[in-house]
Amino acid sequence: MKKVTLEVIGMSCGHCVNAVESNVGALNGVQMVKVHLSEGLVDIEFNPEAVTLEQIKETIDDQGYEVKGERAHV
């Protein structure tokens, strides 16, 4: 499993949290998604053999939010 924290712009309410968590969480290979609304961060744990980080970012973009950056976990 790989863990990453994405910096996401545009999330402002509970609907935003639900949209990101439910759509990213539905991707095959995503183990965990947690939105930290006040910080504009999304923690994700995923299997890179099943889903790419690019696919995850595209899913967030498709919800109307912008992925500004990422913080990899060791």
N, CA, C and O atoms as a Tinker XYZ file with bonds, in Angstrom:
   296  protein
     1  N      0.834000   -1.184000    0.000000    73     2
     2  CA     0.000000    0.000000    0.000000    64     1     3
     3  C      0.876000    1.245000    0.000000    63     2     4     5
     4  O      1.962000    1.266000    0.581000    81     3
     5  N      0.387000    2.259000   -0.652000    73     3     6
     6  CA     1.070000    3.543000   -0.709000    64     5     7
     7  C      0.171000    4.583000   -0.055000    63     6     8     9
     8  O     -1.048000    4.559000   -0.223000    81     7
     9  N      0.789000    5.503000    0.697000    73     7    10
    10  CA     0.033000    6.579000    1.336000    64     9    11
    11  C      0.492000    7.906000    0.757000    63    10    12    13
    12  O      1.682000    8.123000    0.530000    81    11
    13  N     -0.468000    8.789000    0.524000    73    11    14
    14  CA    -0.163000   10.119000    0.016000    64    13    15
    15  C     -1.175000   11.102000    0.591000    63    14    16    17
    16  O     -2.319000   10.743000    0.866000    81    15
    17  N     -0.743000   12.336000    0.767000    73    15    18
    18  CA    -1.640000   13.413000    1.159000    64    17    19
    19  C     -1.663000   14.423000    0.030000    63    18    20    21
    20  O     -0.616000   14.937000   -0.364000    81    19
    21  N     -2.842000   14.713000   -0.494000    73    19    22
    22  CA    -2.991000   15.669000   -1.581000    64    21    23
    23  C     -3.499000   16.999000   -1.051000    63    22    24    25
    24  O     -4.367000   17.045000   -0.179000    81    23
    25  N     -2.950000   18.076000   -1.589000    73    23    26
    26  CA    -3.443000   19.415000   -1.291000    64    25    27
    27  C     -4.496000   19.732000   -2.344000    63    26    28    29
    28  O     -4.197000   19.757000   -3.538000    81    27
    29  N     -5.727000   19.972000   -1.902000    73    27    30
    30  CA    -6.854000   20.154000   -2.819000    64    29    31
    31  C     -7.503000   21.513000   -2.577000    63    30    32    33
    32  O     -7.823000   21.870000   -1.443000    81    31
    33  N     -7.691000   22.260000   -3.658000    73    31    34
    34  CA    -8.306000   23.585000   -3.597000    64    33    35
    35  C     -9.770000   23.482000   -4.025000    63    34    36    37
    36  O    -10.104000   22.765000   -4.967000    81    35
    37  N    -10.641000   24.216000   -3.311000    73    35    38
    38  CA   -12.045000   24.309000   -3.723000    64    37    39
    39  C    -13.017000   23.588000   -2.823000    63    38    40    41
    40  O    -14.228000   23.738000   -2.983000    81    39
    41  N    -12.516000   22.798000   -1.869000    73    39    42
    42  CA   -13.417000   22.101000   -0.957000    64    41    43
    43  C    -13.829000   23.068000    0.150000    63    42    44    45
    44  O    -12.974000   23.678000    0.793000    81    43
    45  N    -15.150000   23.212000    0.376000    73    43    46
    46  CA   -15.581000   24.209000    1.353000    64    45    47
    47  C    -16.719000   23.755000    2.274000    63    46    48    49
    48  O    -17.110000   24.495000    3.177000    81    47
    49  N    -17.252000   22.554000    2.056000    73    47    50
    50  CA   -18.417000   22.158000    2.848000    64    49    51
    51  C    -18.502000   20.638000    2.960000    63    50    52    53
    52  O    -17.690000   19.904000    2.397000    81    51
    53  N    -19.505000   20.195000    3.699000    73    51    54
    54  CA   -19.717000   18.766000    3.875000    64    53    55
    55  C    -19.983000   18.029000    2.574000    63    54    56    57
    56  O    -19.572000   16.880000    2.411000    81    55
    57  N    -20.670000   18.684000    1.649000    73    55    58
    58  CA   -20.919000   18.063000    0.345000    64    57    59
    59  C    -19.594000   17.783000   -0.370000    63    58    60    61
    60  O    -19.426000   16.739000   -0.999000    81    59
    61  N    -18.661000   18.729000   -0.263000    73    59    62
    62  CA   -17.344000   18.559000   -0.890000    64    61    63
    63  C    -16.633000   17.331000   -0.316000    63    62    64    65
    64  O    -16.046000   16.534000   -1.049000    81    63
    65  N    -16.698000   17.200000    1.007000    73    63    66
    66  CA   -16.077000   16.054000    1.676000    64    65    67
    67  C    -16.697000   14.759000    1.162000    63    66    68    69
    68  O    -15.978000   13.828000    0.798000    81    67
    69  N    -18.019000   14.696000    1.132000    73    67    70
    70  CA   -18.709000   13.487000    0.665000    64    69    71
    71  C    -18.389000   13.179000   -0.788000    63    70    72    73
    72  O    -18.189000   12.018000   -1.143000    81    71
    73  N    -18.335000   14.208000   -1.638000    73    71    74
    74  CA   -18.059000   13.998000   -3.058000    64    73    75
    75  C    -16.677000   13.386000   -3.259000    63    74    76    77
    76  O    -16.522000   12.430000   -4.018000    81    75
    77  N    -15.688000   13.933000   -2.587000    73    75    78
    78  CA   -14.317000   13.432000   -2.744000    64    77    79
    79  C    -14.186000   12.043000   -2.121000    63    78    80    81
    80  O    -13.676000   11.124000   -2.762000    81    79
    81  N    -14.639000   11.885000   -0.887000    73    79    82
    82  CA   -14.476000   10.596000   -0.212000    64    81    83
    83  C    -15.223000    9.472000   -0.917000    63    82    84    85
    84  O    -14.690000    8.371000   -1.051000    81    83
    85  N    -16.446000    9.728000   -1.368000    73    83    86
    86  CA   -17.218000    8.655000   -2.001000    64    85    87
    87  C    -16.691000    8.304000   -3.386000    63    86    88    89
    88  O    -16.622000    7.125000   -3.734000    81    87
    89  N    -16.316000    9.303000   -4.184000    73    87    90
    90  CA   -15.851000    9.019000   -5.544000    64    89    91
    91  C    -14.446000    8.433000   -5.565000    63    90    92    93
    92  O    -14.186000    7.497000   -6.322000    81    91
    93  N    -13.549000    8.952000   -4.766000    73    91    94
    94  CA   -12.199000    8.375000   -4.703000    64    93    95
    95  C    -12.259000    7.012000   -4.031000    63    94    96    97
    96  O    -11.587000    6.073000   -4.456000    81    95
    97  N    -13.066000    6.906000   -2.979000    73    95    98
    98  CA   -13.195000    5.634000   -2.275000    64    97    99
    99  C    -13.775000    4.522000   -3.128000    63    98   100   101
   100  O    -13.554000    3.344000   -2.844000    81    99
   101  N    -14.517000    4.881000   -4.172000    73    99   102
   102  CA   -15.120000    3.878000   -5.059000    64   101   103
   103  C    -14.130000    3.311000   -6.068000    63   102   104   105
   104  O    -14.417000    2.308000   -6.720000    81   103
   105  N    -12.972000    3.939000   -6.202000    73   103   106
   106  CA   -11.972000    3.447000   -7.145000    64   105   107
   107  C    -11.406000    2.117000   -6.673000    63   106   108   109
   108  O    -11.112000    1.947000   -5.489000    81   107
   109  N    -11.253000    1.177000   -7.595000    73   107   110
   110  CA   -10.656000   -0.111000   -7.276000    64   109   111
   111  C     -9.211000    0.113000   -6.840000    63   110   112   113
   112  O     -8.432000    0.745000   -7.552000    81   111
   113  N     -8.861000   -0.406000   -5.671000    73   111   114
   114  CA    -7.497000   -0.270000   -5.177000    64   113   115
   115  C     -7.331000    0.791000   -4.107000    63   114   116   117
   116  O     -6.288000    0.853000   -3.456000    81   115
   117  N     -8.340000    1.625000   -3.915000    73   115   118
   118  CA    -8.258000    2.647000   -2.866000    64   117   119
   119  C     -8.732000    2.016000   -1.554000    63   118   120   121
   120  O     -9.860000    1.537000   -1.448000    81   119
   121  N     -7.850000    2.029000   -0.570000    73   119   122
   122  CA    -8.127000    1.411000    0.724000    64   121   123
   123  C     -8.795000    2.391000    1.689000    63   122   124   125
   124  O     -9.707000    2.019000    2.428000    81   123
   125  N     -8.328000    3.670000    1.679000    73   123   126
   126  CA    -8.813000    4.647000    2.643000    64   125   127
   127  C     -8.725000    6.046000    2.047000    63   126   128   129
   128  O     -7.765000    6.378000    1.351000    81   127
   129  N     -9.742000    6.864000    2.329000    73   127   130
   130  CA    -9.760000    8.274000    1.928000    64   129   131
   131  C    -10.269000    9.078000    3.109000    63   130   132   133
   132  O    -11.316000    8.760000    3.674000    81   131
   133  N     -9.538000   10.117000    3.486000    73   131   134
   134  CA    -9.982000   10.982000    4.580000    64   133   135
   135  C     -9.717000   12.432000    4.203000    63   134   136   137
   136  O     -8.571000   12.829000    3.993000    81   135
   137  N    -10.792000   13.224000    4.118000    73   135   138
   138  CA   -10.675000   14.647000    3.799000    64   137   139
   139  C    -10.540000   15.435000    5.101000    63   138   140   141
   140  O    -11.294000   15.228000    6.052000    81   139
   141  N     -9.564000   16.343000    5.122000    73   139   142
   142  CA    -9.380000   17.287000    6.223000    64   141   143
   143  C     -9.761000   18.654000    5.661000    63   142   144   145
   144  O     -8.923000   19.382000    5.131000    81   143
   145  N    -11.043000   18.982000    5.790000    73   143   146
   146  CA   -11.620000   20.150000    5.134000    64   145   147
   147  C    -10.918000   21.448000    5.517000    63   146   148   149
   148  O    -10.591000   22.246000    4.639000    81   147
   149  N    -10.681000   21.678000    6.807000    73   147   150
   150  CA   -10.109000   22.954000    7.247000    64   149   151
   151  C     -8.687000   23.168000    6.738000    63   150   152   153
   152  O     -8.253000   24.307000    6.566000    81   151
   153  N     -7.954000   22.067000    6.496000    73   151   154
   154  CA    -6.586000   22.181000    5.980000    64   153   155
   155  C     -6.519000   22.070000    4.458000    63   154   156   157
   156  O     -5.481000   22.362000    3.864000    81   155
   157  N     -7.613000   21.652000    3.822000    73   155   158
   158  CA    -7.599000   21.450000    2.380000    64   157   159
   159  C     -6.738000   20.269000    1.962000    63   158   160   161
   160  O     -6.097000   20.290000    0.911000    81   159
   161  N     -6.732000   19.233000    2.804000    73   159   162
   162  CA    -5.901000   18.061000    2.547000    64   161   163
   163  C     -6.764000   16.803000    2.435000    63   162   164   165
   164  O     -7.826000   16.695000    3.049000    81   163
   165  N     -6.273000   15.858000    1.631000    73   163   166
   166  CA    -6.943000   14.566000    1.489000    64   165   167
   167  C     -5.896000   13.471000    1.670000    63   166   168   169
   168  O     -4.958000   13.367000    0.880000    81   167
   169  N     -6.056000   12.657000    2.710000    73   167   170
   170  CA    -5.185000   11.504000    2.937000    64   169   171
   171  C     -5.751000   10.322000    2.171000    63   170   172   173
   172  O     -6.950000   10.049000    2.226000    81   171
   173  N     -4.874000    9.621000    1.453000    73   171   174
   174  CA    -5.315000    8.476000    0.650000    64   173   175
   175  C     -4.329000    7.336000    0.837000    63   174   176   177
   176  O     -3.115000    7.539000    0.814000    81   175
   177  N     -4.862000    6.140000    1.021000    73   175   178
   178  CA    -4.053000    4.929000    1.046000    64   177   179
   179  C     -4.562000    4.047000   -0.081000    63   178   180   181
   180  O     -5.754000    3.747000   -0.156000    81   179
   181  N     -3.649000    3.629000   -0.961000    73   179   182
   182  CA    -4.086000    2.882000   -2.140000    64   181   183
   183  C     -3.036000    1.872000   -2.583000    63   182   184   185
   184  O     -1.869000    1.940000   -2.197000    81   183
   185  N     -3.494000    0.934000   -3.406000    73   183   186
   186  CA    -2.622000   -0.071000   -3.999000    64   185   187
   187  C     -2.201000    0.433000   -5.373000    63   186   188   189
   188  O     -3.031000    0.469000   -6.281000    81   187
   189  N     -0.935000    0.824000   -5.560000    73   187   190
   190  CA    -0.499000    1.383000   -6.839000    64   189   191
   191  C     -0.520000    0.375000   -7.995000    63   190   192   193
   192  O     -0.382000    0.758000   -9.157000    81   191
   193  N     -0.691000   -0.897000   -7.680000    73   191   194
   194  CA    -0.817000   -1.898000   -8.743000    64   193   195
   195  C     -2.237000   -1.958000   -9.290000    63   194   196   197
   196  O     -2.465000   -2.496000  -10.373000    81   195
   197  N     -3.201000   -1.404000   -8.537000    73   195   198
   198  CA    -4.602000   -1.439000   -8.953000    64   197   199
   199  C     -5.098000   -0.090000   -9.466000    63   198   200   201
   200  O     -5.970000   -0.039000  -10.333000    81   199
   201  N     -4.548000    1.000000   -8.934000    73   199   202
   202  CA    -4.981000    2.342000   -9.326000    64   201   203
   203  C     -3.775000    3.274000   -9.242000    63   202   204   205
   204  O     -2.961000    3.167000   -8.324000    81   203
   205  N     -3.669000    4.184000  -10.200000    73   203   206
   206  CA    -2.543000    5.110000  -10.190000    64   205   207
   207  C     -2.907000    6.395000   -9.455000    63   206   208   209
   208  O     -4.082000    6.736000   -9.317000    81   207
   209  N     -1.895000    7.090000   -8.992000    73   207   210
   210  CA    -2.117000    8.379000   -8.352000    64   209   211
   211  C     -2.752000    9.347000   -9.343000    63   210   212   213
   212  O     -3.565000   10.188000   -8.959000    81   211
   213  N     -2.387000    9.233000  -10.603000    73   211   214
   214  CA    -2.969000   10.099000  -11.639000    64   213   215
   215  C     -4.472000    9.860000  -11.770000    63   214   216   217
   216  O     -5.231000   10.814000  -11.936000    81   215
   217  N     -4.912000    8.608000  -11.698000    73   215   218
   218  CA    -6.349000    8.306000  -11.755000    64   217   219
   219  C     -7.078000    8.905000  -10.557000    63   218   220   221
   220  O     -8.196000    9.402000  -10.692000    81   219
   221  N     -6.453000    8.857000   -9.398000    73   219   222
   222  CA    -7.049000    9.439000   -8.192000    64   221   223
   223  C     -7.180000   10.951000   -8.359000    63   222   224   225
   224  O     -8.225000   11.524000   -8.050000    81   223
   225  N     -6.124000   11.594000   -8.846000    73   223   226
   226  CA    -6.158000   13.040000   -9.059000    64   225   227
   227  C     -7.234000   13.424000  -10.074000    63   226   228   229
   228  O     -7.946000   14.409000   -9.882000    81   227
   229  N     -7.351000   12.649000  -11.150000    73   227   230
   230  CA    -8.370000   12.921000  -12.170000    64   229   231
   231  C     -9.776000   12.803000  -11.581000    63   230   232   233
   232  O    -10.661000   13.584000  -11.932000    81   231
   233  N     -9.986000   11.843000  -10.697000    73   231   234
   234  CA   -11.286000   11.679000  -10.055000    64   233   235
   235  C    -11.622000   12.899000   -9.208000    63   234   236   237
   236  O    -12.768000   13.350000   -9.202000    81   235
   237  N    -10.642000   13.436000   -8.498000    73   235   238
   238  CA   -10.854000   14.648000   -7.699000    64   237   239
   239  C    -11.138000   15.830000   -8.622000    63   238   240   241
   240  O    -12.046000   16.620000   -8.362000    81   239
   241  N    -10.367000   15.951000   -9.695000    73   239   242
   242  CA   -10.596000   17.015000  -10.682000    64   241   243
   243  C    -12.000000   16.928000  -11.274000    63   242   244   245
   244  O    -12.652000   17.951000  -11.482000    81   243
   245  N    -12.465000   15.711000  -11.544000    73   243   246
   246  CA   -13.794000   15.505000  -12.127000    64   245   247
   247  C    -14.906000   15.986000  -11.194000    63   246   248   249
   248  O    -16.009000   16.284000  -11.650000    81   247
   249  N    -14.626000   16.063000   -9.908000    73   247   250
   250  CA   -15.609000   16.548000   -8.931000    64   249   251
   251  C    -15.604000   18.076000   -8.842000    63   250   252   253
   252  O    -16.420000   18.660000   -8.130000    81   251
   253  N    -14.682000   18.723000   -9.565000    73   251   254
   254  CA   -14.648000   20.183000   -9.589000    64   253   255
   255  C    -13.620000   20.809000   -8.667000    63   254   256   257
   256  O    -13.666000   22.012000   -8.411000    81   255
   257  N    -12.698000   20.012000   -8.167000    73   255   258
   258  CA   -11.675000   20.515000   -7.260000    64   257   259
   259  C    -10.308000   20.414000   -7.927000    63   258   260   261
   260  O    -10.113000   19.613000   -8.841000    81   259
   261  N     -9.375000   21.224000   -7.469000    73   259   262
   262  CA    -8.038000   21.243000   -8.077000    64   261   263
   263  C     -7.024000   20.654000   -7.120000    63   262   264   265
   264  O     -6.906000   21.092000   -5.975000    81   263
   265  N     -6.285000   19.646000   -7.601000    73   263   266
   266  CA    -5.192000   19.090000   -6.825000    64   265   267
   267  C     -3.981000   19.983000   -7.035000    63   266   268   269
   268  O     -3.440000   20.067000   -8.138000    81   267
   269  N     -3.562000   20.648000   -5.966000    73   267   270
   270  CA    -2.483000   21.630000   -6.051000    64   269   271
   271  C     -1.119000   21.011000   -5.840000    63   270   272   273
   272  O     -0.131000   21.483000   -6.403000    81   271
   273  N     -1.048000   19.962000   -5.039000    73   271   274
   274  CA     0.241000   19.346000   -4.746000    64   273   275
   275  C      0.042000   18.052000   -3.984000    63   274   276   277
   276  O     -1.082000   17.640000   -3.699000    81   275
   277  N      1.167000   17.417000   -3.659000    73   275   278
   278  CA     1.090000   16.162000   -2.922000    64   277   279
   279  C      2.232000   16.061000   -1.941000    63   278   280   281
   280  O      3.298000   16.650000   -2.118000    81   279
   281  N      1.976000   15.303000   -0.911000    73   279   282
   282  CA     2.972000   15.029000    0.114000    64   281   283
   283  C      3.045000   13.516000    0.263000    63   282   284   285
   284  O      2.103000   12.893000    0.752000    81   283
   285  N      4.129000   12.938000   -0.144000    73   283   286
   286  CA     4.283000   11.483000   -0.048000    64   285   287
   287  C      4.639000   11.092000    1.371000    63   286   288   289
   288  O      5.287000   11.851000    2.090000    81   287
   289  N      4.219000    9.920000    1.766000    73   287   290
   290  CA     4.550000    9.362000    3.084000    64   289   291
   291  C      5.601000    8.302000    2.881000    63   290   292   293
   292  O      5.605000    7.614000    1.860000    81   291
   293  N      6.485000    8.162000    3.832000    73   291   294
   294  CA     7.544000    7.155000    3.733000    64   293   295
   295  C      7.116000    5.896000    4.436000    63   294   296
   296  O      7.866000    4.921000    4.470000    81   295
